[in-house]
Amino acid sequence: MSFRWETIAGLLGVGLVAWGHYNGLFVAPPEAMMGDVGRILYVHVPTAWVGLTTYLLAFIAAIGALWTGKVGWDALVEASVEVGVVLNGLLLFQGSIWAKPTWGVYWTWDPRLTTSAVMVVAFGAIVVLRRMIDQPSRRLTLSAVATIVAFVNVPITYMSVKWWKTLHQNFSSPETVSSTMVTPLRVAAFGMLFLMVWMVTTRWRIGVKRLGEEAAAADMPAPPSPLSLGGEE
Amino acid sequence: VRQTLAIFRKDLLIEWRTASRTVALMSFAFIVLLILSFAIGAESSALQLHAAAYIWIAVLLSSTLLLDRSFRVEVEAGALHSLLLGPVRPAALFFGKALANFVQLLFLGTITIPLVIVLCDATFQGQVWVMAVALILGTAGLAAPGTLYAAMIARLQGRQLMLPLLLFPLIVPVLVAAVKATSLAMLGDPMNQAEAWLVLLLCFNLIYWCLAGVLFGRVIES
């Protein structure tokens, strides 16, 4: 088992997240309006930022996959979409936990919430789609197309729902927030980013290996490999 | 353009010749409307208030059946291969198919209107042209991504599940804008908001038709 660079990223991520949360939970003052409940900010906001970054990565990977048709890009689409869906799911979960004591409800139809929910379904569907296609080249094309369309759709959905009503917090700029709160937030965000890089890279390596084996198996007139991703019964 | 029109005519002709399926689709939309009004109950003011939403839910649910069929007829007889072997440009194939789907959806949307008038006691206090434009742009916004996804999943096992799963999150903006514009046409529009929603619908349409047209070639080749 050779040492890989993403392990450093993972460890660094864990360290930064831990440090950021220690400061967020014990050092930073409670939020003026929400009190201690507001401390979820240190995990919620990084999750949101990094989740969107992961989708951006998936979008770039999808363009690369369509352009080159290489397995490496395809594996990156797979990895980043899956990690993105996980982060997105976590985001909704944390948001609901926070919304109940603050807004009085777990869920409300606000642009940001609606867009997040739409994203989790849209990208989750791509994960399902990939499982349903056995043929590697077709899986590459179709999942890349679906990823591009889903990503382009995110800002549109956001705009469309925005004119209904807005309840979600507006953007806070660092100038208006005490540095004892900004620093842990930034640290936690970078930690989350490193964690994401570690997860995506690890998943990408698995993907490259599996998709590569699949392509090799397709070249040989052998019975279908049990490792193939087409998990359809 | 000639190829597009040829595909368009061919698709509509197939629908015309298999009229029983078209009737079945219309009955499906009818049943959706009936179930919605049963589920809401006999409270006529609520029904009236949400009539626009029921129209679009009925159109949306029927559209999955309609779009799925649009490529199944090609795949079943191996006709898609022949189409692609012939000198048909993928873009022409897409626009022909999408136009045919759009016309059918528009037809479906139009026949739901008398139904909601009967079932939900829907009124028209706004302008009729807003209603018409909302219907046209809304169904067009459904048809373009719908055709793209129908082509993508035409050869999959679980396509009945995959089509709505992929399509529904995508058309949230269209749904929002179309329902809003339709409801303004039905319930009256004292603030003149309808035009903004229609412009929004137009923008979605431009984006979807361009994006789907560009990506369709890759999808159909795979």
XYZ file of C-alpha atoms in Angstrom:
455
model
C 0.000 0.000 0.000
C 1.840 3.027 -1.228
C 1.480 6.435 0.324
C -0.735 8.783 -1.612
C -0.900 12.538 -1.582
C -4.626 12.644 -0.947
C -4.042 11.016 2.426
C -2.269 14.218 3.446
C -5.234 16.224 2.182
C -7.587 14.014 4.180
C -5.590 14.307 7.392
C -5.198 18.033 6.893
C -8.939 18.281 6.309
C -9.768 16.391 9.493
C -7.332 18.568 11.430
C -8.672 21.845 10.060
C -12.306 20.846 10.537
C -11.564 19.789 14.121
C -9.678 22.975 14.864
C -12.301 25.171 13.217
C -15.052 23.472 15.185
C -13.215 23.682 18.450
C -12.948 27.434 17.943
C -16.464 27.677 16.575
C -18.032 25.782 19.448
C -15.962 26.931 22.412
C -14.073 30.093 21.553
C -16.339 32.137 19.291
C -19.144 34.107 20.960
C -22.727 32.889 20.528
C -24.542 34.451 17.631
C -26.414 37.620 18.591
C -29.885 36.633 17.393
C -29.806 32.860 17.441
C -27.510 32.135 20.382
C -25.788 28.774 20.416
C -28.008 27.404 17.674
C -26.170 29.677 15.266
C -23.027 27.652 15.798
C -24.189 25.191 13.180
C -22.955 27.868 10.806
C -19.446 26.471 11.111
C -20.470 23.213 9.547
C -23.436 24.288 7.448
C -21.804 27.044 5.431
C -18.643 25.042 4.603
C -20.841 22.126 3.517
C -22.750 24.416 1.190
C -19.658 26.022 -0.306
C -17.775 22.797 -0.772
C -20.845 20.987 -2.072
C -21.256 23.566 -4.814
C -17.536 23.351 -5.581
C -17.906 19.604 -5.965
C -20.736 20.069 -8.458
C -18.610 22.574 -10.340
C -15.890 19.945 -10.451
C -18.403 17.432 -11.789
C -19.470 19.899 -14.469
C -15.873 20.478 -15.592
C -15.215 16.732 -15.524
C -18.356 16.134 -17.607
C -17.175 18.560 -20.273
C -13.780 16.873 -20.218
C -15.393 13.453 -20.519
C -17.546 14.486 -23.470
C -14.613 16.189 -25.130
C -12.010 13.436 -24.758
C -13.976 10.284 -24.023
C -11.283 9.266 -21.539
C -12.017 6.929 -18.657
C -10.202 9.222 -16.211
C -12.677 12.041 -16.778
C -15.564 9.630 -16.575
C -14.333 8.391 -13.223
C -14.013 11.977 -12.049
C -17.633 12.661 -13.031
C -18.680 9.609 -11.069
C -16.577 10.533 -8.044
C -17.536 14.191 -7.837
C -21.246 13.613 -8.457
C -21.378 11.014 -5.701
C -19.460 13.130 -3.194
C -21.526 16.156 -4.185
C -24.771 14.311 -3.513
C -23.507 13.223 -0.102
C -22.523 16.776 0.832
C -25.797 18.091 -0.539
C -27.753 15.571 1.521
C -25.792 16.549 4.609
C -26.543 20.175 3.834
C -30.300 19.577 3.784
C -30.067 17.543 6.964
C -28.103 20.197 8.867
C -30.349 22.905 7.516
C -33.461 21.140 8.764
C -31.953 20.659 12.211
C -31.125 24.333 12.346
C -34.391 25.564 10.871
C -36.649 23.916 13.456
C -35.531 25.985 16.467
C -34.885 29.102 14.397
C -37.745 29.317 11.950
C -40.092 26.955 13.761
C -40.307 24.551 10.834
C -38.022 21.916 9.388
C -38.682 22.938 5.863
C -39.973 25.937 4.013
C -40.268 26.790 0.358
C -37.489 29.231 -0.010
C -35.289 29.637 -3.108
C -32.165 28.314 -1.507
C -33.874 25.350 0.085
C -35.798 24.526 -3.043
C -32.689 24.742 -5.184
C -30.749 22.494 -2.811
C -33.530 19.935 -2.826
C -33.745 20.051 -6.613
C -29.981 19.604 -6.843
C -29.943 16.536 -4.637
C -32.606 14.909 -6.805
C -31.062 16.012 -10.091
C -27.590 14.751 -9.260
C -28.895 11.735 -7.381
C -30.667 10.760 -10.586
C -27.306 10.786 -12.359
C -25.924 8.304 -9.838
C -28.918 6.061 -10.551
C -28.540 6.582 -14.286
C -24.941 5.406 -14.195
C -25.952 2.193 -12.446
C -28.495 1.447 -15.128
C -26.219 1.590 -18.152
C -23.979 -1.379 -18.835
C -22.138 -0.127 -21.858
C -19.146 1.998 -20.754
C -19.032 4.462 -23.644
C -22.741 5.130 -23.453
C -22.569 5.526 -19.703
C -19.835 8.101 -20.150
C -21.777 10.162 -22.684
C -25.162 10.031 -21.027
C -23.983 10.763 -17.510
C -21.811 13.613 -18.784
C -24.754 15.127 -20.679
C -27.006 14.755 -17.656
C -24.379 16.367 -15.422
C -23.972 19.348 -17.727
C -27.714 19.898 -18.009
C -28.217 19.483 -14.265
C -25.472 21.964 -13.488
C -26.681 24.589 -15.943
C -30.109 24.174 -14.449
C -29.048 25.037 -10.906
C -28.707 28.835 -11.344
C -31.890 28.873 -13.446
C -33.856 27.112 -10.747
C -32.419 29.443 -8.182
C -33.484 32.504 -10.143
C -36.930 31.139 -10.831
C -37.795 30.416 -7.256
C -36.203 33.581 -5.966
C -39.156 35.729 -6.846
C -41.453 33.843 -4.595
C -40.373 34.727 -1.143
C -37.124 34.770 0.683
C -36.708 33.668 4.238
C -33.194 32.315 4.178
C -30.342 34.346 5.589
C -28.780 36.781 3.199
C -25.108 36.714 2.485
C -23.037 38.046 5.335
C -19.860 39.781 4.344
C -16.749 39.235 6.448
C -16.665 42.937 7.343
C -19.906 42.732 9.286
C -18.931 39.649 11.252
C -16.518 39.462 14.136
C -13.192 37.872 13.274
C -13.613 35.385 16.117
C -16.448 33.985 14.034
C -14.943 34.418 10.569
C -11.684 32.653 11.264
C -13.168 29.355 12.486
C -15.581 29.487 9.563
C -12.795 29.910 7.045
C -10.694 27.234 8.681
C -13.613 24.823 8.718
C -14.364 25.631 5.078
C -10.820 24.853 4.007
C -10.869 21.725 6.106
C -14.062 20.645 4.374
C -12.481 21.437 1.016
C -9.500 19.220 1.797
C -11.819 16.468 2.985
C -13.740 16.768 -0.267
C -10.539 16.551 -2.304
C -9.567 13.464 -0.363
C -12.940 11.792 -0.836
C -13.195 12.649 -4.519
C -9.650 11.501 -5.222
C -10.121 8.236 -3.382
C -13.396 7.603 -5.157
C -11.759 8.611 -8.440
C -9.009 6.039 -8.001
C -11.584 3.334 -7.354
C -13.505 4.512 -10.412
C -10.472 4.528 -12.691
C -9.596 1.027 -11.582
C -13.092 -0.355 -11.971
C -13.858 1.362 -15.254
C -10.429 0.354 -16.555
C -11.036 -3.274 -15.645
C -14.433 -3.058 -17.234
C -12.962 -1.719 -20.459
C -10.325 -4.456 -20.423
C -12.989 -7.091 -19.835
C -15.014 -5.703 -22.718
C -12.056 -6.223 -25.055
C -11.703 -9.874 -24.152
C -14.341 -12.431 -25.164
C -14.700 -13.462 -21.530
C -17.860 -13.770 -19.446
C -18.947 -10.426 -17.977
C -16.776 -9.400 -15.100
C -18.458 -9.513 -11.702
C -16.741 -6.217 -10.991
C -18.581 -4.359 -13.699
C -20.528 -1.366 -12.497
C -23.745 -2.286 -14.254
C -25.413 -3.442 -11.097
C -28.754 -4.104 -12.769
C -30.202 -7.474 -11.950
C -35.168 22.537 -41.918
C -36.695 20.146 -44.459
C -35.407 17.192 -42.483
C -36.818 18.668 -39.310
C -40.213 19.038 -40.926
C -40.069 15.501 -42.301
C -39.380 14.064 -38.829
C -42.051 16.297 -37.364
C -44.647 15.098 -39.883
C -43.638 11.491 -39.449
C -44.080 11.643 -35.675
C -47.418 13.348 -35.816
C -48.559 10.878 -38.451
C -47.664 7.979 -36.164
C -49.689 9.577 -33.402
C -52.593 10.156 -35.736
C -52.598 6.569 -36.966
C -52.490 5.225 -33.415
C -55.294 7.415 -32.205
C -56.302 4.973 -29.497
C -53.075 5.671 -27.644
C -53.645 9.385 -27.933
C -57.100 8.935 -26.485
C -55.625 6.854 -23.690
C -53.191 9.645 -22.921
C -55.984 12.180 -22.804
C -57.940 9.937 -20.447
C -54.867 9.719 -18.272
C -54.701 13.502 -17.993
C -58.411 13.494 -17.206
C -57.972 10.927 -14.442
C -55.113 12.897 -12.923
C -57.359 15.939 -12.765
C -60.181 13.915 -11.266
C -57.933 12.416 -8.614
C -56.536 15.807 -7.721
C -59.966 17.273 -7.241
C -61.065 14.244 -5.201
C -57.982 14.479 -3.036
C -58.562 18.144 -2.343
C -62.207 17.541 -1.596
C -65.324 19.459 -2.338
C -64.021 22.797 -1.220
C -64.623 24.713 -4.403
C -62.673 27.822 -3.463
C -59.479 25.797 -2.966
C -60.026 24.021 -6.263
C -60.570 27.297 -8.035
C -57.478 28.793 -6.474
C -55.207 25.966 -7.526
C -56.699 25.124 -10.891
C -53.573 26.376 -12.695
C -51.406 24.020 -10.692
C -53.672 21.067 -11.550
C -53.402 21.793 -15.250
C -49.645 21.661 -15.108
C -49.485 18.596 -12.885
C -51.731 16.776 -15.344
C -49.619 17.906 -18.296
C -46.395 16.982 -16.517
C -47.502 13.481 -15.543
C -48.896 12.787 -18.995
C -45.744 14.147 -20.592
C -43.625 11.342 -19.134
C -45.791 8.791 -20.932
C -45.830 10.800 -24.115
C -42.095 11.490 -24.221
C -41.199 7.923 -23.395
C -43.254 6.751 -26.339
C -41.610 9.255 -28.684
C -38.376 7.279 -28.753
C -39.739 3.863 -27.953
C -41.415 3.700 -31.348
C -38.004 4.292 -32.890
C -36.069 1.821 -30.773
C -38.596 -1.013 -30.918
C -38.412 -1.568 -34.638
C -34.742 -0.624 -34.872
C -35.849 2.442 -36.763
C -33.438 4.697 -34.942
C -30.491 2.944 -36.550
C -31.981 3.398 -39.991
C -32.700 7.039 -39.244
C -29.120 7.612 -38.163
C -27.710 5.742 -41.158
C -29.695 7.971 -43.478
C -28.587 11.491 -44.268
C -30.437 12.988 -41.308
C -28.569 15.474 -39.175
C -28.930 14.796 -35.425
C -30.025 18.373 -34.875
C -32.817 17.939 -37.414
C -33.858 14.743 -35.666
C -33.935 16.532 -32.333
C -35.881 19.555 -33.484
C -38.336 17.425 -35.446
C -38.977 15.159 -32.482
C -39.112 18.013 -30.004
C -41.542 19.961 -32.159
C -43.788 16.935 -32.501
C -43.724 16.422 -28.739
C -44.394 20.102 -28.216
C -47.485 20.037 -30.456
C -48.841 16.984 -28.661
C -48.224 18.485 -25.238
C -49.846 21.712 -26.324
C -52.866 19.765 -27.505
C -52.976 17.918 -24.212
C -52.709 21.177 -22.283
C -55.480 22.723 -24.319
C -57.919 19.928 -23.652
C -57.279 20.091 -19.915
C -58.589 23.643 -19.796
C -62.272 22.807 -20.352
C -61.813 19.982 -17.861
C -60.605 22.262 -15.077
C -63.402 24.674 -15.887
C -65.879 21.864 -15.295
C -64.117 20.137 -12.393
C -62.637 23.055 -10.513
C -64.992 25.814 -11.557
C -61.977 27.689 -12.922
C -62.546 31.230 -14.036
C -60.774 33.529 -16.448
C -60.485 36.944 -14.919
C -57.167 37.754 -16.529
C -56.266 38.038 -20.179
C -56.817 35.076 -22.423
C -53.659 35.702 -24.429
C -51.566 35.293 -21.271
C -53.107 31.880 -20.807
C -52.386 30.934 -24.419
C -48.788 32.138 -24.334
C -48.164 30.460 -20.979
C -49.489 27.201 -22.369
C -47.355 27.453 -25.508
C -44.138 28.436 -23.747
C -44.683 26.036 -20.849
C -45.213 23.005 -23.037
C -42.306 24.045 -25.268
C -40.094 24.281 -22.193
C -41.169 20.757 -21.271
C -40.694 19.353 -24.752
C -37.054 20.319 -25.307
C -35.397 18.765 -22.238
C -37.999 16.004 -22.295
C -37.009 14.953 -25.794
C -33.326 14.992 -24.865
C -33.890 12.781 -21.837
C -36.291 10.500 -23.661
C -33.529 9.877 -26.204
C -31.042 9.229 -23.417
C -33.061 6.626 -21.622
C -34.780 5.012 -24.618
C -32.661 1.869 -24.378
C -32.508 1.530 -20.625
C -34.218 -1.065 -18.486
C -35.881 1.143 -15.927
C -36.768 4.000 -18.211
C -40.271 4.527 -16.839
C -38.603 5.444 -13.580
C -35.618 7.278 -14.998
C -37.466 9.740 -17.196
C -39.367 11.522 -14.417
C -36.397 11.209 -12.099
C -34.184 13.100 -14.537
C -36.771 15.392 -16.031
C -38.777 16.631 -13.051
C -35.957 18.361 -11.174
C -34.927 19.963 -14.417
C -38.224 21.550 -15.272
C -38.896 23.092 -11.864
C -38.302 26.616 -13.234
C -40.652 26.020 -16.157
C -43.265 24.651 -13.818
C -42.970 27.578 -11.427
C -43.253 30.189 -14.163
C -45.975 28.398 -16.117
C -48.160 27.807 -13.081
C -47.733 31.391 -11.980
C -48.592 32.854 -15.383
C -51.544 30.510 -15.836
C -52.881 31.277 -12.426
C -52.587 35.015 -13.080
C -54.618 34.541 -16.238
C -57.246 32.594 -14.328
C -57.538 34.593 -11.147
C -56.899 38.029 -12.546
C -53.744 40.054 -12.698
C -54.200 43.463 -11.108
C -50.472 44.110 -10.776
C -49.554 43.162 -14.356
C -47.090 40.528 -13.246
C -47.903 38.011 -15.937
C -45.595 39.480 -18.543
C -42.516 39.080 -16.341
C -43.288 35.384 -15.873
C -43.803 34.940 -19.594
C -40.462 36.589 -20.373
C -38.905 34.242 -17.847
C -40.493 31.275 -19.599
C -39.154 32.519 -22.902
C -35.629 32.681 -21.460
C -35.838 29.125 -20.128
C -37.016 28.004 -23.515
C -34.092 29.622 -25.288
C -31.610 28.034 -22.899
C -33.184 24.581 -22.975
C -33.709 24.397 -26.708
C -30.131 25.509 -27.424
C -28.535 23.290 -24.775
C -30.588 20.242 -25.692
C -29.980 20.827 -29.397
C -26.228 20.973 -28.852
C -26.044 17.910 -26.609
C -28.504 15.744 -28.518
C -25.983 14.778 -31.185
C -23.724 13.182 -28.604
C -26.584 11.385 -26.937
C -27.970 9.839 -30.083
C -24.571 8.693 -31.341
C -23.837 6.711 -28.199
